[in-house]
Amino acid sequence: MREITPESLPRPVLEFTYATGILIADIRKRKGMTQKELAEVAGIGRNTLVEIEKGSPKVQMAHWLCVLHQLDLLGFISSWPSVELAKLMDNQSQKKR
């Protein structure tokens, strides 16, 4: 099995994990939760949640799904709103400038 690195993954995969991480962080903050609180209810470590919010493709899929479940977003994935994700990504890129 090959090692997962950003260079070894298709660009759409990286874009999706990055955008999903931004969405998770945004929803967590809107719900008034800290990273520690969300990590605890999701049954993962805070460092794992930090990696998820960064969009790391190395985090186990089950951990991503546990976080999405705790934020009531699991059923939402099949109808992902590309417009909302695009707005969030644009906001993030503007913050980094």
mmCIF file of N, CA and C in Angstrom:
data_model
loop_
_atom_site.group_PDB
_atom_site.id
_atom_site.type_symbol
_atom_site.label_atom_id
_atom_site.label_comp_id
_atom_site.label_asym_id
_atom_site.label_seq_id
_atom_site.Cartn_x
_atom_site.Cartn_y
_atom_site.Cartn_z
ATOM 1 N N MET A 1 0.839 -1.172 0.000
ATOM 2 C CA MET A 1 0.000 0.000 0.000
ATOM 3 C C MET A 1 0.887 1.238 0.000
ATOM 4 N N ARG A 2 0.545 2.201 -0.829
ATOM 5 C CA ARG A 2 1.360 3.414 -0.908
ATOM 6 C C ARG A 2 1.027 4.361 0.247
ATOM 7 N N GLU A 3 2.010 5.165 0.587
ATOM 8 C CA GLU A 3 1.826 6.155 1.647
ATOM 9 C C GLU A 3 0.966 7.294 1.118
ATOM 10 N N ILE A 4 0.090 7.795 1.980
ATOM 11 C CA ILE A 4 -0.757 8.923 1.596
ATOM 12 C C ILE A 4 0.006 10.213 1.855
ATOM 13 N N THR A 5 0.235 10.946 0.778
ATOM 14 C CA THR A 5 0.852 12.263 0.873
ATOM 15 C C THR A 5 0.023 13.198 -0.009
ATOM 16 N N PRO A 6 0.081 14.505 0.252
ATOM 17 C CA PRO A 6 -0.665 15.417 -0.622
ATOM 18 C C PRO A 6 -0.308 15.255 -2.099
ATOM 19 N N GLU A 7 0.953 14.943 -2.375
ATOM 20 C CA GLU A 7 1.390 14.777 -3.753
ATOM 21 C C GLU A 7 0.815 13.522 -4.414
ATOM 22 N N SER A 8 0.451 12.522 -3.601
ATOM 23 C CA SER A 8 -0.023 11.260 -4.161
ATOM 24 C C SER A 8 -1.534 11.236 -4.380
ATOM 25 N N LEU A 9 -2.226 12.279 -3.966
ATOM 26 C CA LEU A 9 -3.681 12.292 -4.069
ATOM 27 C C LEU A 9 -4.162 13.202 -5.191
ATOM 28 N N PRO A 10 -5.288 12.847 -5.788
ATOM 29 C CA PRO A 10 -5.861 13.720 -6.814
ATOM 30 C C PRO A 10 -6.285 15.063 -6.200
ATOM 31 N N ARG A 11 -6.146 16.103 -6.961
ATOM 32 C CA ARG A 11 -6.487 17.452 -6.483
ATOM 33 C C ARG A 11 -7.914 17.538 -5.934
ATOM 34 N N PRO A 12 -8.922 16.929 -6.583
ATOM 35 C CA PRO A 12 -10.282 17.015 -6.032
ATOM 36 C C PRO A 12 -10.402 16.419 -4.627
ATOM 37 N N VAL A 13 -9.613 15.395 -4.335
ATOM 38 C CA VAL A 13 -9.627 14.797 -2.994
ATOM 39 C C VAL A 13 -9.088 15.799 -1.981
ATOM 40 N N LEU A 14 -7.973 16.430 -2.314
ATOM 41 C CA LEU A 14 -7.386 17.426 -1.415
ATOM 42 C C LEU A 14 -8.319 18.610 -1.218
ATOM 43 N N GLU A 15 -8.947 19.060 -2.290
ATOM 44 C CA GLU A 15 -9.873 20.188 -2.191
ATOM 45 C C GLU A 15 -11.069 19.833 -1.313
ATOM 46 N N PHE A 16 -11.564 18.603 -1.466
ATOM 47 C CA PHE A 16 -12.718 18.175 -0.673
ATOM 48 C C PHE A 16 -12.370 18.076 0.807
ATOM 49 N N THR A 17 -11.226 17.473 1.134
ATOM 50 C CA THR A 17 -10.867 17.353 2.548
ATOM 51 C C THR A 17 -10.604 18.729 3.151
ATOM 52 N N TYR A 18 -9.970 19.612 2.397
ATOM 53 C CA TYR A 18 -9.715 20.969 2.883
ATOM 54 C C TYR A 18 -11.029 21.715 3.131
ATOM 55 N N ALA A 19 -11.921 21.668 2.152
ATOM 56 C CA ALA A 19 -13.207 22.367 2.280
ATOM 57 C C ALA A 19 -14.042 21.779 3.413
ATOM 58 N N THR A 20 -14.017 20.475 3.561
ATOM 59 C CA THR A 20 -14.777 19.832 4.631
ATOM 60 C C THR A 20 -14.212 20.214 5.993
ATOM 61 N N GLY A 21 -12.906 20.292 6.106
ATOM 62 C CA GLY A 21 -12.283 20.731 7.352
ATOM 63 C C GLY A 21 -12.694 22.142 7.722
ATOM 64 N N ILE A 22 -12.729 23.029 6.721
ATOM 65 C CA ILE A 22 -13.173 24.408 6.961
ATOM 66 C C ILE A 22 -14.624 24.418 7.435
ATOM 67 N N LEU A 23 -15.460 23.632 6.786
ATOM 68 C CA LEU A 23 -16.875 23.561 7.166
ATOM 69 C C LEU A 23 -17.037 23.048 8.597
ATOM 70 N N ILE A 24 -16.302 22.014 8.944
ATOM 71 C CA ILE A 24 -16.371 21.451 10.298
ATOM 72 C C ILE A 24 -15.981 22.507 11.330
ATOM 73 N N ALA A 25 -14.892 23.195 11.103
ATOM 74 C CA ALA A 25 -14.454 24.234 12.045
ATOM 75 C C ALA A 25 -15.503 25.334 12.160
ATOM 76 N N ASP A 26 -16.066 25.739 11.027
ATOM 77 C CA ASP A 26 -17.070 26.800 11.020
ATOM 78 C C ASP A 26 -18.324 26.394 11.800
ATOM 79 N N ILE A 27 -18.828 25.205 11.550
ATOM 80 C CA ILE A 27 -20.036 24.732 12.246
ATOM 81 C C ILE A 27 -19.754 24.560 13.734
ATOM 82 N N ARG A 28 -18.586 24.019 14.074
ATOM 83 C CA ARG A 28 -18.225 23.854 15.492
ATOM 84 C C ARG A 28 -18.264 25.196 16.196
ATOM 85 N N LYS A 29 -17.665 26.209 15.589
ATOM 86 C CA LYS A 29 -17.634 27.542 16.194
ATOM 87 C C LYS A 29 -19.038 28.134 16.297
ATOM 88 N N ARG A 30 -19.850 27.950 15.256
ATOM 89 C CA ARG A 30 -21.235 28.450 15.289
ATOM 90 C C ARG A 30 -22.029 27.816 16.423
ATOM 91 N N LYS A 31 -21.702 26.558 16.740
ATOM 92 C CA LYS A 31 -22.390 25.852 17.833
ATOM 93 C C LYS A 31 -21.785 26.198 19.194
ATOM 94 N N GLY A 32 -20.750 27.024 19.192
ATOM 95 C CA GLY A 32 -20.126 27.439 20.445
ATOM 96 C C GLY A 32 -19.307 26.365 21.129
ATOM 97 N N MET A 33 -18.800 25.436 20.345
ATOM 98 C CA MET A 33 -18.010 24.332 20.906
ATOM 99 C C MET A 33 -16.525 24.607 20.738
ATOM 100 N N THR A 34 -15.749 24.166 21.721
ATOM 101 C CA THR A 34 -14.298 24.198 21.592
ATOM 102 C C THR A 34 -13.859 22.935 20.866
ATOM 103 N N GLN A 35 -12.621 22.936 20.409
ATOM 104 C CA GLN A 35 -12.083 21.725 19.791
ATOM 105 C C GLN A 35 -12.079 20.583 20.792
ATOM 106 N N LYS A 36 -11.732 20.886 22.022
ATOM 107 C CA LYS A 36 -11.686 19.850 23.059
ATOM 108 C C LYS A 36 -13.065 19.228 23.261
ATOM 109 N N GLU A 37 -14.089 20.071 23.329
ATOM 110 C CA GLU A 37 -15.453 19.560 23.546
ATOM 111 C C GLU A 37 -15.912 18.671 22.393
ATOM 112 N N LEU A 38 -15.693 19.138 21.160
ATOM 113 C CA LEU A 38 -16.123 18.334 20.014
ATOM 114 C C LEU A 38 -15.342 17.030 19.938
ATOM 115 N N ALA A 39 -14.052 17.097 20.175
ATOM 116 C CA ALA A 39 -13.234 15.881 20.146
ATOM 117 C C ALA A 39 -13.741 14.865 21.169
ATOM 118 N N GLU A 40 -14.068 15.334 22.366
ATOM 119 C CA GLU A 40 -14.545 14.422 23.413
ATOM 120 C C GLU A 40 -15.846 13.742 23.021
ATOM 121 N N VAL A 41 -16.833 14.503 22.531
ATOM 122 C CA VAL A 41 -18.117 13.878 22.184
ATOM 123 C C VAL A 41 -18.002 12.994 20.948
ATOM 124 N N ALA A 42 -17.020 13.293 20.093
ATOM 125 C CA ALA A 42 -16.808 12.468 18.900
ATOM 126 C C ALA A 42 -15.960 11.231 19.204
ATOM 127 N N GLY A 43 -15.349 11.199 20.382
ATOM 128 C CA GLY A 43 -14.548 10.043 20.770
ATOM 129 C C GLY A 43 -13.179 10.004 20.109
ATOM 130 N N ILE A 44 -12.638 11.187 19.811
ATOM 131 C CA ILE A 44 -11.311 11.264 19.197
ATOM 132 C C ILE A 44 -10.457 12.229 20.011
ATOM 133 N N GLY A 45 -9.167 12.260 19.726
ATOM 134 C CA GLY A 45 -8.284 13.190 20.402
ATOM 135 C C GLY A 45 -8.378 14.585 19.790
ATOM 136 N N ARG A 46 -8.040 15.593 20.583
ATOM 137 C CA ARG A 46 -8.075 16.969 20.097
ATOM 138 C C ARG A 46 -7.116 17.162 18.923
ATOM 139 N N ASN A 47 -5.949 16.533 18.980
ATOM 140 C CA ASN A 47 -4.993 16.657 17.876
ATOM 141 C C ASN A 47 -5.555 16.093 16.570
ATOM 142 N N THR A 48 -6.337 15.028 16.685
ATOM 143 C CA THR A 48 -6.976 14.460 15.497
ATOM 144 C C THR A 48 -7.982 15.456 14.932
ATOM 145 N N LEU A 49 -8.754 16.103 15.806
ATOM 146 C CA LEU A 49 -9.708 17.107 15.336
ATOM 147 C C LEU A 49 -8.990 18.280 14.672
ATOM 148 N N VAL A 50 -7.867 18.689 15.229
ATOM 149 C CA VAL A 50 -7.083 19.764 14.616
ATOM 150 C C VAL A 50 -6.695 19.372 13.191
ATOM 151 N N GLU A 51 -6.251 18.136 13.011
ATOM 152 C CA GLU A 51 -5.872 17.658 11.675
ATOM 153 C C GLU A 51 -7.083 17.618 10.740
ATOM 154 N N ILE A 52 -8.229 17.209 11.265
ATOM 155 C CA ILE A 52 -9.454 17.191 10.455
ATOM 156 C C ILE A 52 -9.796 18.608 10.008
ATOM 157 N N GLU A 53 -9.738 19.560 10.928
ATOM 158 C CA GLU A 53 -10.085 20.938 10.584
ATOM 159 C C GLU A 53 -9.079 21.551 9.602
ATOM 160 N N LYS A 54 -7.879 21.007 9.546
ATOM 161 C CA LYS A 54 -6.893 21.442 8.554
ATOM 162 C C LYS A 54 -7.125 20.761 7.205
ATOM 163 N N GLY A 55 -7.967 19.727 7.214
ATOM 164 C CA GLY A 55 -8.244 18.997 5.979
ATOM 165 C C GLY A 55 -7.283 17.875 5.687
ATOM 166 N N SER A 56 -6.634 17.340 6.712
ATOM 167 C CA SER A 56 -5.645 16.284 6.504
ATOM 168 C C SER A 56 -6.284 15.015 5.940
ATOM 169 N N PRO A 57 -5.806 14.557 4.776
ATOM 170 C CA PRO A 57 -6.340 13.321 4.216
ATOM 171 C C PRO A 57 -5.800 12.076 4.912
ATOM 172 N N LYS A 58 -4.887 12.250 5.869
ATOM 173 C CA LYS A 58 -4.299 11.106 6.565
ATOM 174 C C LYS A 58 -5.160 10.616 7.737
ATOM 175 N N VAL A 59 -6.134 11.423 8.155
ATOM 176 C CA VAL A 59 -6.984 11.044 9.289
ATOM 177 C C VAL A 59 -7.961 9.962 8.835
ATOM 178 N N GLN A 60 -8.155 8.965 9.694
ATOM 179 C CA GLN A 60 -9.048 7.859 9.365
ATOM 180 C C GLN A 60 -10.452 8.362 9.037
ATOM 181 N N MET A 61 -11.044 7.767 8.023
ATOM 182 C CA MET A 61 -12.394 8.133 7.596
ATOM 183 C C MET A 61 -13.385 8.033 8.750
ATOM 184 N N ALA A 62 -13.252 7.032 9.590
ATOM 185 C CA ALA A 62 -14.174 6.866 10.716
ATOM 186 C C ALA A 62 -14.129 8.072 11.647
ATOM 187 N N HIS A 63 -12.953 8.661 11.833
ATOM 188 C CA HIS A 63 -12.841 9.842 12.692
ATOM 189 C C HIS A 63 -13.557 11.033 12.066
ATOM 190 N N TRP A 64 -13.381 11.216 10.751
ATOM 191 C CA TRP A 64 -14.106 12.272 10.043
ATOM 192 C C TRP A 64 -15.614 12.077 10.233
ATOM 193 N N LEU A 65 -16.071 10.843 10.045
ATOM 194 C CA LEU A 65 -17.505 10.562 10.130
ATOM 195 C C LEU A 65 -18.057 10.776 11.535
ATOM 196 N N CYS A 66 -17.275 10.433 12.563
ATOM 197 C CA CYS A 66 -17.718 10.676 13.948
ATOM 198 C C CYS A 66 -17.903 12.165 14.206
ATOM 199 N N VAL A 67 -16.998 12.976 13.699
ATOM 200 C CA VAL A 67 -17.107 14.431 13.866
ATOM 201 C C VAL A 67 -18.324 14.948 13.105
ATOM 202 N N LEU A 68 -18.478 14.526 11.864
ATOM 203 C CA LEU A 68 -19.633 14.957 11.071
ATOM 204 C C LEU A 68 -20.941 14.545 11.751
ATOM 205 N N HIS A 69 -20.968 13.354 12.322
ATOM 206 C CA HIS A 69 -22.158 12.878 13.037
ATOM 207 C C HIS A 69 -22.475 13.783 14.228
ATOM 208 N N GLN A 70 -21.470 14.122 15.008
ATOM 209 C CA GLN A 70 -21.691 14.970 16.189
ATOM 210 C C GLN A 70 -22.174 16.368 15.818
ATOM 211 N N LEU A 71 -21.839 16.830 14.628
ATOM 212 C CA LEU A 71 -22.277 18.147 14.169
ATOM 213 C C LEU A 71 -23.559 18.072 13.340
ATOM 214 N N ASP A 72 -24.174 16.888 13.319
ATOM 215 C CA ASP A 72 -25.403 16.654 12.549
ATOM 216 C C ASP A 72 -25.210 16.920 11.054
ATOM 217 N N LEU A 73 -24.035 16.581 10.536
ATOM 218 C CA LEU A 73 -23.731 16.799 9.126
ATOM 219 C C LEU A 73 -23.583 15.501 8.337
ATOM 220 N N LEU A 74 -23.704 14.374 8.991
ATOM 221 C CA LEU A 74 -23.435 13.106 8.307
ATOM 222 C C LEU A 74 -24.385 12.880 7.128
ATOM 223 N N GLY A 75 -25.661 13.129 7.320
ATOM 224 C CA GLY A 75 -26.616 12.941 6.233
ATOM 225 C C GLY A 75 -26.506 14.003 5.157
ATOM 226 N N PHE A 76 -25.843 15.061 5.492
ATOM 227 C CA PHE A 76 -25.696 16.209 4.616
ATOM 228 C C PHE A 76 -24.689 15.961 3.498
ATOM 229 N N ILE A 77 -23.773 15.016 3.710
ATOM 230 C CA ILE A 77 -22.684 14.780 2.760
ATOM 231 C C ILE A 77 -23.182 14.417 1.371
ATOM 232 N N SER A 78 -24.235 13.634 1.288
ATOM 233 C CA SER A 78 -24.684 13.197 -0.032
ATOM 234 C C SER A 78 -25.222 14.349 -0.871
ATOM 235 N N SER A 79 -25.611 15.434 -0.218
ATOM 236 C CA SER A 79 -26.108 16.595 -0.968
ATOM 237 C C SER A 79 -25.300 17.831 -0.606
ATOM 238 N N TRP A 80 -23.993 17.678 -0.623
ATOM 239 C CA TRP A 80 -23.079 18.745 -0.223
ATOM 240 C C TRP A 80 -23.382 20.028 -0.992
ATOM 241 N N PRO A 81 -23.562 21.152 -0.283
ATOM 242 C CA PRO A 81 -23.876 22.405 -0.977
ATOM 243 C C PRO A 81 -22.612 23.111 -1.464
ATOM 244 N N SER A 82 -22.332 22.982 -2.734
ATOM 245 C CA SER A 82 -21.088 23.531 -3.257
ATOM 246 C C SER A 82 -21.000 25.044 -3.106
ATOM 247 N N VAL A 83 -22.123 25.732 -3.140
ATOM 248 C CA VAL A 83 -22.094 27.183 -3.003
ATOM 249 C C VAL A 83 -21.626 27.570 -1.602
ATOM 250 N N GLU A 84 -22.146 26.903 -0.582
ATOM 251 C CA GLU A 84 -21.750 27.202 0.802
ATOM 252 C C GLU A 84 -20.273 26.906 1.012
ATOM 253 N N LEU A 85 -19.814 25.783 0.488
ATOM 254 C CA LEU A 85 -18.393 25.442 0.620
ATOM 255 C C LEU A 85 -17.527 26.468 -0.102
ATOM 256 N N ALA A 86 -17.954 26.899 -1.269
ATOM 257 C CA ALA A 86 -17.180 27.891 -2.016
ATOM 258 C C ALA A 86 -17.069 29.191 -1.226
ATOM 259 N N LYS A 87 -18.171 29.609 -0.580
ATOM 260 C CA LYS A 87 -18.141 30.827 0.235
ATOM 261 C C LYS A 87 -17.180 30.675 1.401
ATOM 262 N N LEU A 88 -17.220 29.538 2.079
ATOM 263 C CA LEU A 88 -16.343 29.308 3.215
ATOM 264 C C LEU A 88 -14.877 29.296 2.779
ATOM 265 N N MET A 89 -14.595 28.646 1.659
ATOM 266 C CA MET A 89 -13.211 28.592 1.173
ATOM 267 C C MET A 89 -12.730 29.987 0.790
ATOM 268 N N ASP A 90 -13.605 30.782 0.175
ATOM 269 C CA ASP A 90 -13.237 32.144 -0.196
ATOM 270 C C ASP A 90 -12.948 32.972 1.054
ATOM 271 N N ASN A 91 -13.777 32.822 2.083
ATOM 272 C CA ASN A 91 -13.549 33.537 3.349
ATOM 273 C C ASN A 91 -12.218 33.140 3.964
ATOM 274 N N GLN A 92 -11.891 31.852 3.935
ATOM 275 C CA GLN A 92 -10.641 31.372 4.497
ATOM 276 C C GLN A 92 -9.446 31.935 3.732
ATOM 277 N N SER A 93 -9.533 31.955 2.414
ATOM 278 C CA SER A 93 -8.402 32.466 1.643
ATOM 279 C C SER A 93 -8.212 33.962 1.870
ATOM 280 N N GLN A 94 -9.296 34.693 2.090
ATOM 281 C CA GLN A 94 -9.195 36.122 2.367
ATOM 282 C C GLN A 94 -8.568 36.363 3.725
ATOM 283 N N LYS A 95 -8.841 35.499 4.706
ATOM 284 C CA LYS A 95 -8.264 35.629 6.046
ATOM 285 C C LYS A 95 -6.746 35.425 6.027
ATOM 286 N N LYS A 96 -6.273 34.576 5.130
ATOM 287 C CA LYS A 96 -4.848 34.243 5.068
ATOM 288 C C LYS A 96 -4.029 35.348 4.401
ATOM 289 N N ARG A 97 -4.687 36.262 3.742
ATOM 290 C CA ARG A 97 -3.976 37.344 3.038
ATOM 291 C C ARG A 97 -3.490 38.382 3.973
#
